[in-house]
Every structure is written in C-alpha cells, then in structure tokens.
Tab-separated table of N, CA, C and O in Angstrom:
chain	number	residue	atom	x	y	z
G	1	MET	N	146.472	318.600	-102.088
G	1	MET	CA	145.956	318.574	-100.684
G	1	MET	C	146.955	317.789	-99.841
G	1	MET	O	147.440	316.752	-100.234
G	2	SER	N	147.275	318.328	-98.662
G	2	SER	CA	148.290	317.634	-97.844
G	2	SER	C	147.606	316.724	-96.808
G	2	SER	O	146.418	316.893	-96.515
G	3	ILE	N	148.380	315.847	-96.295
G	3	ILE	CA	147.914	314.858	-95.340
G	3	ILE	C	147.792	315.504	-93.929
G	3	ILE	O	148.677	316.200	-93.511
G	4	ASP	N	146.643	315.268	-93.282
G	4	ASP	CA	146.447	315.754	-91.940
G	4	ASP	C	147.051	314.758	-90.988
G	4	ASP	O	146.485	313.667	-90.735
G	5	LEU	N	148.264	315.042	-90.519
G	5	LEU	CA	148.985	314.066	-89.688
G	5	LEU	C	148.288	313.775	-88.354
G	5	LEU	O	148.367	312.679	-87.830
G	6	LYS	N	147.628	314.773	-87.790
G	6	LYS	CA	146.939	314.578	-86.543
G	6	LYS	C	145.822	313.559	-86.712
G	6	LYS	O	145.697	312.616	-85.904
G	7	THR	N	145.043	313.673	-87.785
G	7	THR	CA	143.989	312.723	-88.058
G	7	THR	C	144.561	311.341	-88.374
G	7	THR	O	144.026	310.340	-87.897
G	8	ALA	N	145.633	311.309	-89.172
G	8	ALA	CA	146.232	310.056	-89.470
G	8	ALA	C	146.716	309.343	-88.269
G	8	ALA	O	146.522	308.150	-88.092
G	9	LYS	N	147.333	310.112	-87.318
G	9	LYS	CA	147.848	309.529	-86.095
G	9	LYS	C	146.702	308.989	-85.264
G	9	LYS	O	146.809	307.872	-84.702
G	10	GLN	N	145.572	309.725	-85.157
G	10	GLN	CA	144.433	309.234	-84.388
G	10	GLN	C	143.880	307.925	-85.020
G	10	GLN	O	143.584	307.011	-84.245
G	11	GLU	N	143.786	307.883	-86.333
G	11	GLU	CA	143.282	306.687	-86.978
G	11	GLU	C	144.233	305.502	-86.749
G	11	GLU	O	143.783	304.378	-86.473
G	12	LEU	N	145.504	305.754	-86.813
G	12	LEU	CA	146.515	304.651	-86.597
G	12	LEU	C	146.481	304.197	-85.135
G	12	LEU	O	146.572	303.012	-84.873
G	13	LEU	N	146.330	305.117	-84.209
G	13	LEU	CA	146.241	304.740	-82.792
G	13	LEU	C	144.989	303.892	-82.522
G	13	LEU	O	145.020	302.949	-81.723
G	14	LYS	N	143.888	304.246	-83.196
G	14	LYS	CA	142.664	303.450	-83.091
G	14	LYS	C	142.883	302.059	-83.633
G	14	LYS	O	142.517	301.040	-83.042
G	15	LEU	N	143.509	301.997	-84.803
G	15	LEU	CA	143.817	300.673	-85.375
G	15	LEU	C	144.745	299.882	-84.447
G	15	LEU	O	144.532	298.659	-84.313
G	16	LYS	N	145.704	300.526	-83.886
G	16	LYS	CA	146.630	299.824	-82.977
G	16	LYS	C	145.900	299.213	-81.821
G	16	LYS	O	146.119	298.070	-81.479
G	17	GLU	N	144.988	299.988	-81.261
G	17	GLU	CA	144.207	299.497	-80.117
G	17	GLU	C	143.355	298.311	-80.553
G	17	GLU	O	143.251	297.292	-79.816
G	18	GLU	N	142.759	298.351	-81.748
G	18	GLU	CA	141.902	297.259	-82.230
G	18	GLU	C	142.737	296.011	-82.408
G	18	GLU	O	142.285	294.927	-82.028
G	19	TYR	N	143.905	296.131	-83.032
G	19	TYR	CA	144.786	294.946	-83.253
G	19	TYR	C	145.238	294.390	-81.912
G	19	TYR	O	145.271	293.156	-81.705
G	20	GLU	N	145.641	295.211	-80.962
G	20	GLU	CA	146.092	294.731	-79.668
G	20	GLU	C	144.964	294.012	-78.908
G	20	GLU	O	145.163	292.960	-78.350
G	21	THR	N	143.729	294.575	-79.014
G	21	THR	CA	142.563	293.891	-78.383
G	21	THR	C	142.304	292.565	-79.039
G	21	THR	O	142.053	291.566	-78.374
G	22	ARG	N	142.358	292.517	-80.353
G	22	ARG	CA	142.121	291.262	-81.117
G	22	ARG	C	143.183	290.220	-80.714
G	22	ARG	O	142.819	289.042	-80.468
G	23	ILE	N	144.433	290.626	-80.674
G	23	ILE	CA	145.507	289.679	-80.312
G	23	ILE	C	145.287	289.164	-78.900
G	23	ILE	O	145.415	287.952	-78.659
G	24	ASN	N	144.946	290.016	-77.964
G	24	ASN	CA	144.719	289.586	-76.572
G	24	ASN	C	143.571	288.630	-76.465
G	24	ASN	O	143.654	287.618	-75.730
G	25	LYS	N	142.478	288.878	-77.137
G	25	LYS	CA	141.315	288.000	-77.137
G	25	LYS	C	141.614	286.631	-77.679
G	25	LYS	O	141.254	285.620	-77.129
G	26	ILE	N	142.348	286.638	-78.825
G	26	ILE	CA	142.707	285.365	-79.453
G	26	ILE	C	143.685	284.566	-78.566
G	26	ILE	O	143.453	283.349	-78.376
G	27	GLU	N	144.651	285.223	-77.986
G	27	GLU	CA	145.607	284.586	-77.075
G	27	GLU	C	144.873	283.984	-75.882
G	27	GLU	O	145.121	282.843	-75.498
G	28	ASP	N	143.929	284.752	-75.335
G	28	ASP	CA	143.176	284.251	-74.172
G	28	ASP	C	142.335	283.074	-74.599
G	28	ASP	O	142.261	282.069	-73.823
G	29	HIS	N	141.713	283.134	-75.749
G	29	HIS	CA	140.887	281.983	-76.147
G	29	HIS	C	141.684	280.704	-76.418
G	29	HIS	O	141.244	279.647	-76.127
G	30	ILE	N	142.905	280.864	-76.947
G	30	ILE	CA	143.739	279.691	-77.172
G	30	ILE	C	144.227	279.140	-75.891
G	30	ILE	O	144.229	277.920	-75.651
G	31	GLN	N	144.662	279.979	-74.941
G	31	GLN	CA	145.156	279.498	-73.647
G	31	GLN	C	144.074	279.034	-72.713
G	31	GLN	O	144.326	278.188	-71.863
G	32	ASN	N	142.855	279.591	-72.834
G	32	ASN	CA	141.789	279.266	-71.954
G	32	ASN	C	140.527	278.946	-72.797
G	32	ASN	O	139.642	279.765	-72.932
G	33	PRO	N	140.485	277.743	-73.388
G	33	PRO	CA	139.376	277.380	-74.257
G	33	PRO	C	138.040	277.592	-73.510
G	33	PRO	O	137.902	277.271	-72.327
G	34	GLN	N	137.050	278.082	-74.237
G	34	GLN	CA	135.773	278.338	-73.640
G	34	GLN	C	134.917	277.090	-73.520
G	34	GLN	O	133.951	277.044	-72.794
G	35	ASP	N	135.267	276.072	-74.223
G	35	ASP	CA	134.487	274.834	-74.191
G	35	ASP	C	135.383	273.654	-73.878
G	35	ASP	O	136.565	273.638	-74.221
G	36	ASP	N	134.819	272.681	-73.217
G	36	ASP	CA	135.639	271.500	-72.840
G	36	ASP	C	135.290	270.411	-73.855
G	36	ASP	O	134.317	269.737	-73.768
G	37	LEU	N	136.156	270.238	-74.831
G	37	LEU	CA	135.927	269.248	-75.891
G	37	LEU	C	136.869	268.040	-75.792
G	37	LEU	O	137.180	267.445	-76.784
G	38	ASN	N	137.265	267.767	-74.629
G	38	ASN	CA	138.266	266.661	-74.489
G	38	ASN	C	137.701	265.276	-74.439
G	38	ASN	O	138.414	264.303	-74.296
G	39	GLU	N	136.390	265.128	-74.487
G	39	GLU	CA	135.824	263.797	-74.313
G	39	GLU	C	135.820	262.950	-75.587
G	39	GLU	O	135.961	261.728	-75.490
G	40	HIS	N	135.668	263.526	-76.756
G	40	HIS	CA	135.569	262.775	-77.992
G	40	HIS	C	136.655	263.213	-78.958
G	40	HIS	O	136.933	264.413	-79.046
G	41	TRP	N	137.292	262.292	-79.638
G	41	TRP	CA	138.387	262.648	-80.524
G	41	TRP	C	137.877	263.515	-81.667
G	41	TRP	O	138.644	264.367	-82.168
G	42	GLU	N	136.612	263.364	-82.130
G	42	GLU	CA	136.095	264.216	-83.167
G	42	GLU	C	136.056	265.674	-82.743
G	42	GLU	O	136.420	266.611	-83.438
G	43	ASP	N	135.640	265.883	-81.452
G	43	ASP	CA	135.629	267.211	-80.858
G	43	ASP	C	136.996	267.784	-80.700
G	43	ASP	O	137.231	268.989	-80.928
G	44	GLN	N	137.955	266.930	-80.357
G	44	GLN	CA	139.355	267.404	-80.230
G	44	GLN	C	139.874	267.878	-81.607
G	44	GLN	O	140.568	268.861	-81.656
G	45	ALA	N	139.526	267.149	-82.653
G	45	ALA	CA	139.986	267.523	-83.996
G	45	ALA	C	139.445	268.885	-84.391
G	45	ALA	O	140.165	269.715	-84.920
G	46	ILE	N	138.166	269.136	-84.078
G	46	ILE	CA	137.578	270.431	-84.360
G	46	ILE	C	138.265	271.474	-83.523
G	46	ILE	O	138.582	272.569	-84.056
G	47	SER	N	138.506	271.218	-82.302
G	47	SER	CA	139.189	272.184	-81.419
G	47	SER	C	140.602	272.532	-81.946
G	47	SER	O	140.988	273.698	-81.948
G	48	TYR	N	141.360	271.505	-82.360
G	48	TYR	CA	142.677	271.761	-82.926
G	48	TYR	C	142.593	272.603	-84.198
G	48	TYR	O	143.403	273.510	-84.396
G	49	ARG	N	141.604	272.284	-85.060
G	49	ARG	CA	141.441	273.066	-86.293
G	49	ARG	C	141.103	274.502	-85.981
G	49	ARG	O	141.669	275.452	-86.612
G	50	GLN	N	140.264	274.721	-84.993
G	50	GLN	CA	139.894	276.106	-84.575
G	50	GLN	C	141.085	276.813	-84.007
G	50	GLN	O	141.272	278.005	-84.287
G	51	ASN	N	141.927	276.112	-83.213
G	51	ASN	CA	143.115	276.747	-82.699
G	51	ASN	C	144.109	277.129	-83.803
G	51	ASN	O	144.748	278.170	-83.726
G	52	ASP	N	144.203	276.291	-84.856
G	52	ASP	CA	145.066	276.639	-85.959
G	52	ASP	C	144.558	277.892	-86.645
G	52	ASP	O	145.349	278.804	-86.985
G	53	MET	N	143.216	277.979	-86.830
G	53	MET	CA	142.648	279.181	-87.437
G	53	MET	C	142.899	280.404	-86.540
G	53	MET	O	143.313	281.488	-87.040
G	54	ARG	N	142.711	280.263	-85.279
G	54	ARG	CA	142.981	281.372	-84.375
G	54	ARG	C	144.471	281.802	-84.372
G	54	ARG	O	144.740	283.007	-84.354
G	55	THR	N	145.314	280.837	-84.461
G	55	THR	CA	146.775	281.150	-84.512
G	55	THR	C	147.090	281.915	-85.798
G	55	THR	O	147.870	282.880	-85.775
G	56	ASN	N	146.492	281.538	-86.913
G	56	ASN	CA	146.710	282.254	-88.163
G	56	ASN	C	146.155	283.687	-88.077
G	56	ASN	O	146.796	284.616	-88.553
G	57	LEU	N	144.964	283.840	-87.482
G	57	LEU	CA	144.368	285.172	-87.313
G	57	LEU	C	145.224	286.048	-86.404
G	57	LEU	O	145.390	287.239	-86.649
G	58	MET	N	145.804	285.418	-85.400
G	58	MET	CA	146.656	286.149	-84.464
G	58	MET	C	147.922	286.628	-85.218
G	58	MET	O	148.394	287.739	-85.005
G	59	GLY	N	148.474	285.754	-86.024
G	59	GLY	CA	149.676	286.123	-86.773
G	59	GLY	C	149.386	287.302	-87.706
G	59	GLY	O	150.209	288.203	-87.840
G	60	GLU	N	148.219	287.293	-88.388
G	60	GLU	CA	147.860	288.371	-89.262
G	60	GLU	C	147.671	289.676	-88.479
G	60	GLU	O	148.107	290.732	-88.920
G	61	ALA	N	147.040	289.575	-87.329
G	61	ALA	CA	146.821	290.760	-86.469
G	61	ALA	C	148.166	291.304	-85.992
G	61	ALA	O	148.353	292.538	-85.945
G	62	ARG	N	149.089	290.423	-85.589
G	62	ARG	CA	150.405	290.875	-85.178
G	62	ARG	C	151.167	291.607	-86.287
G	62	ARG	O	151.818	292.618	-86.080
G	63	GLN	N	151.050	291.042	-87.483
G	63	GLN	CA	151.744	291.683	-88.649
G	63	GLN	C	151.110	293.040	-88.931
G	63	GLN	O	151.859	294.010	-89.165
G	64	SER	N	149.814	293.103	-88.870
G	64	SER	CA	149.147	294.400	-89.095
G	64	SER	C	149.540	295.421	-88.007
G	64	SER	O	149.690	296.600	-88.308
G	65	LEU	N	149.653	294.938	-86.773
G	65	LEU	CA	150.112	295.813	-85.692
G	65	LEU	C	151.496	296.364	-85.957
G	65	LEU	O	151.735	297.562	-85.723
G	66	VAL	N	152.356	295.551	-86.464
G	66	VAL	CA	153.721	296.026	-86.829
G	66	VAL	C	153.640	297.126	-87.908
G	66	VAL	O	154.290	298.163	-87.820
G	67	TYR	N	152.771	296.921	-88.930
G	67	TYR	CA	152.569	297.951	-89.962
G	67	TYR	C	152.135	299.261	-89.357
G	67	TYR	O	152.601	300.322	-89.719
G	68	VAL	N	151.157	299.183	-88.440
G	68	VAL	CA	150.611	300.368	-87.770
G	68	VAL	C	151.701	301.054	-86.970
G	68	VAL	O	151.866	302.285	-87.034
G	69	GLU	N	152.419	300.283	-86.189
G	69	GLU	CA	153.500	300.879	-85.362
G	69	GLU	C	154.579	301.512	-86.217
G	69	GLU	O	155.088	302.613	-85.876
G	70	ASN	N	154.877	300.910	-87.338
G	70	ASN	CA	155.854	301.503	-88.288
G	70	ASN	C	155.331	302.828	-88.870
G	70	ASN	O	156.057	303.790	-89.020
G	71	ALA	N	154.032	302.859	-89.192
G	71	ALA	CA	153.455	304.086	-89.673
G	71	ALA	C	153.472	305.184	-88.658
G	71	ALA	O	153.778	306.338	-88.983
G	72	LEU	N	153.216	304.858	-87.415
G	72	LEU	CA	153.286	305.832	-86.337
G	72	LEU	C	154.725	306.364	-86.185
G	72	LEU	O	154.921	307.555	-86.010
G	73	SER	N	155.721	305.482	-86.327
G	73	SER	CA	157.121	305.940	-86.329
G	73	SER	C	157.429	306.900	-87.477
G	73	SER	O	158.147	307.859	-87.344
G	74	ARG	N	156.837	306.570	-88.648
G	74	ARG	CA	157.076	307.466	-89.821
G	74	ARG	C	156.435	308.843	-89.589
G	74	ARG	O	156.991	309.834	-90.051
G	75	ILE	N	155.324	308.892	-88.876
G	75	ILE	CA	154.767	310.193	-88.523
G	75	ILE	C	155.732	310.943	-87.695
G	75	ILE	O	155.986	312.136	-87.885
G	76	GLU	N	156.330	310.268	-86.701
G	76	GLU	CA	157.207	310.931	-85.771
G	76	GLU	C	158.498	311.408	-86.457
G	76	GLU	O	159.054	312.428	-86.149
G	77	ASN	N	158.974	310.649	-87.412
G	77	ASN	CA	160.242	311.026	-88.092
G	77	ASN	C	160.071	311.814	-89.373
G	77	ASN	O	161.023	312.097	-90.083
G	78	GLY	N	158.801	312.129	-89.701
G	78	GLY	CA	158.531	312.987	-90.831
G	78	GLY	C	158.504	312.337	-92.195
G	78	GLY	O	158.524	313.027	-93.215
G	79	THR	N	158.461	311.015	-92.259
G	79	THR	CA	158.444	310.358	-93.555
G	79	THR	C	157.086	309.721	-93.909
G	79	THR	O	156.937	309.096	-94.908
G	80	TYR	N	156.062	309.935	-93.022
G	80	TYR	CA	154.736	309.390	-93.281
G	80	TYR	C	154.171	309.954	-94.558
G	80	TYR	O	154.256	311.179	-94.808
G	81	GLY	N	153.588	309.127	-95.386
G	81	GLY	CA	152.924	309.578	-96.584
G	81	GLY	C	153.861	309.720	-97.794
G	81	GLY	O	153.431	310.148	-98.818
G	82	LYS	N	155.089	309.265	-97.614
G	82	LYS	CA	156.041	309.316	-98.751
G	82	LYS	C	156.330	307.879	-99.207
G	82	LYS	O	156.541	306.997	-98.387
G	83	CYS	N	156.333	307.706	-100.496
G	83	CYS	CA	156.615	306.386	-101.083
G	83	CYS	C	158.043	305.982	-100.772
G	83	CYS	O	158.937	306.746	-100.953
G	84	GLU	N	158.193	304.743	-100.320
G	84	GLU	CA	159.551	304.229	-100.024
G	84	GLU	C	160.402	304.025	-101.240
G	84	GLU	O	161.600	303.999	-101.144
G	85	VAL	N	159.759	303.934	-102.393
G	85	VAL	CA	160.536	303.693	-103.620
G	85	VAL	C	160.937	304.987	-104.294
G	85	VAL	O	162.117	305.219	-104.546
G	86	CYS	N	159.941	305.854	-104.558
G	86	CYS	CA	160.258	307.102	-105.325
G	86	CYS	C	160.328	308.329	-104.500
G	86	CYS	O	160.816	309.372	-104.942
G	87	GLY	N	159.887	308.298	-103.224
G	87	GLY	CA	159.917	309.456	-102.376
G	87	GLY	C	158.820	310.489	-102.606
G	87	GLY	O	158.732	311.475	-101.878
G	88	GLU	N	157.950	310.194	-103.563
G	88	GLU	CA	156.833	311.108	-103.833
G	88	GLU	C	155.705	310.841	-102.800
G	88	GLU	O	155.684	309.806	-102.124
G	89	LYS	N	154.759	311.771	-102.750
G	89	LYS	CA	153.635	311.643	-101.779
G	89	LYS	C	152.756	310.449	-102.185
G	89	LYS	O	152.473	310.263	-103.392
G	90	ILE	N	152.346	309.712	-101.183
G	90	ILE	CA	151.351	308.656	-101.428
G	90	ILE	C	150.023	309.308	-101.498
G	90	ILE	O	149.677	310.252	-100.777
G	91	GLU	N	149.174	308.879	-102.458
G	91	GLU	CA	147.899	309.476	-102.712
G	91	GLU	C	147.018	309.458	-101.441
G	91	GLU	O	146.988	308.452	-100.709
G	92	GLU	N	146.340	310.531	-101.207
G	92	GLU	CA	145.540	310.695	-99.994
G	92	GLU	C	144.441	309.622	-99.902
G	92	GLU	O	144.229	309.078	-98.824
G	93	GLN	N	143.836	309.307	-101.016
G	93	GLN	CA	142.844	308.259	-101.037
G	93	GLN	C	143.422	306.910	-100.613
G	93	GLN	O	142.753	306.113	-99.903
G	94	ARG	N	144.594	306.655	-101.026
G	94	ARG	CA	145.274	305.408	-100.660
G	94	ARG	C	145.531	305.382	-99.165
G	94	ARG	O	145.327	304.340	-98.515
G	95	LEU	N	145.986	306.469	-98.594
G	95	LEU	CA	146.238	306.486	-97.153
G	95	LEU	C	144.953	306.411	-96.340
G	95	LEU	O	144.962	305.882	-95.211
G	96	LYS	N	143.880	306.939	-96.871
G	96	LYS	CA	142.600	306.806	-96.189
G	96	LYS	C	142.197	305.320	-96.136
G	96	LYS	O	141.668	304.857	-95.172
G	97	ALA	N	142.398	304.634	-97.285
G	97	ALA	CA	142.008	303.223	-97.371
G	97	ALA	C	142.976	302.328	-96.588
G	97	ALA	O	142.586	301.319	-96.008
G	98	LEU	N	144.260	302.662	-96.642
G	98	LEU	CA	145.296	301.846	-96.028
G	98	LEU	C	146.301	302.806	-95.319
G	98	LEU	O	147.325	303.142	-95.882
G	99	PRO	N	145.977	303.204	-94.076
G	99	PRO	CA	146.741	304.281	-93.434
G	99	PRO	C	148.192	303.939	-93.165
G	99	PRO	O	148.974	304.818	-92.884
G	100	TYR	N	148.543	302.649	-93.271
G	100	TYR	CA	149.935	302.283	-93.051
G	100	TYR	C	150.651	301.970	-94.365
G	100	TYR	O	151.783	301.382	-94.387
G	101	ALA	N	150.108	302.436	-95.502
G	101	ALA	CA	150.694	302.222	-96.793
G	101	ALA	C	152.117	302.848	-96.856
G	101	ALA	O	152.356	303.915	-96.289
G	102	THR	N	153.015	302.183	-97.506
G	102	THR	CA	154.368	302.680	-97.648
G	102	THR	C	154.741	302.941	-99.134
G	102	THR	O	155.823	303.438	-99.389
G	103	LEU	N	153.846	302.610	-100.041
G	103	LEU	CA	154.069	302.792	-101.476
G	103	LEU	C	152.955	303.576	-102.106
G	103	LEU	O	151.802	303.401	-101.731
G	104	CYS	N	153.314	304.395	-103.064
G	104	CYS	CA	152.273	305.053	-103.927
G	104	CYS	C	151.614	304.030	-104.783
G	104	CYS	O	152.069	302.887	-104.869
G	105	MET	N	150.530	304.418	-105.433
G	105	MET	CA	149.771	303.450	-106.240
G	105	MET	C	150.647	302.910	-107.364
G	105	MET	O	150.552	301.678	-107.661
G	106	GLU	N	151.479	303.705	-107.983
G	106	GLU	CA	152.317	303.208	-109.072
G	106	GLU	C	153.227	302.105	-108.594
G	106	GLU	O	153.408	301.079	-109.293
G	107	HIS	N	153.827	302.239	-107.424
G	107	HIS	CA	154.795	301.239	-106.970
G	107	HIS	C	154.146	300.081	-106.198
G	107	HIS	O	154.796	299.098	-105.939
G	108	ALA	N	152.872	300.255	-105.870
G	108	ALA	CA	152.156	299.191	-105.158
G	108	ALA	C	151.646	298.103	-106.145
G	108	ALA	O	151.235	297.049	-105.706
G	109	LYS	N	151.688	298.400	-107.450
G	109	LYS	CA	151.179	297.477	-108.489
G	109	LYS	C	151.991	296.181	-108.511
G	109	LYS	O	153.061	296.033	-108.413
C-alpha cells in the first residue's frame, strides 16, 4: 500500500500549526507572566522553576517543528516516506504514528 501524500501533508500542516501555537503561548507566558510572584523569594523560586520548565517545553516544540518542516520539504522533493539509511519505504504504520519519521523500523532500532 502506498502513502497518501495529500493526507500526510494535511496531518503535517496540522502538527505544524499546533507546534507554532504551543511555542507562541509559551513565549508569551514567559515574557508576560500571568501572576505577580515578586513579593516573596519562595514564590520567585517557583516562578523561575516554572520558567525553566516552559523553556524546556518550548525547545522540544521548536525541535518538533523543525522535524515537521523537514517532512513537508521531503514531500515537496519526493523523498517523503523513504528511509534515510537504506532508501526503502518507511512502514505506513510508522508514518501514521510518527509522520515526520526519517527511518524505517529496522534502522530506527
């Protein structure tokens, strides 16, 4: 069975929008804290810890966005769904689970 590129592209575009929205929300929350915790040092420590967590989540979302954008590029250049190592087709089930996969199951181990 072959990969439906139109469906794959739609799914990737939806993922791209989700990651961009997540990044924007996190950036906004870091730059414009929703709560004023500057009165007590304990509150400041919690706020700093939360900002560290948000920064980590933003980094993960940005990396995932890069994966999605690369997959969209592979659709455009005709290499989507091919393993980067062996050149064989990536399993359809794998692409459904991880639409930006670049390796077949054998090489992903």
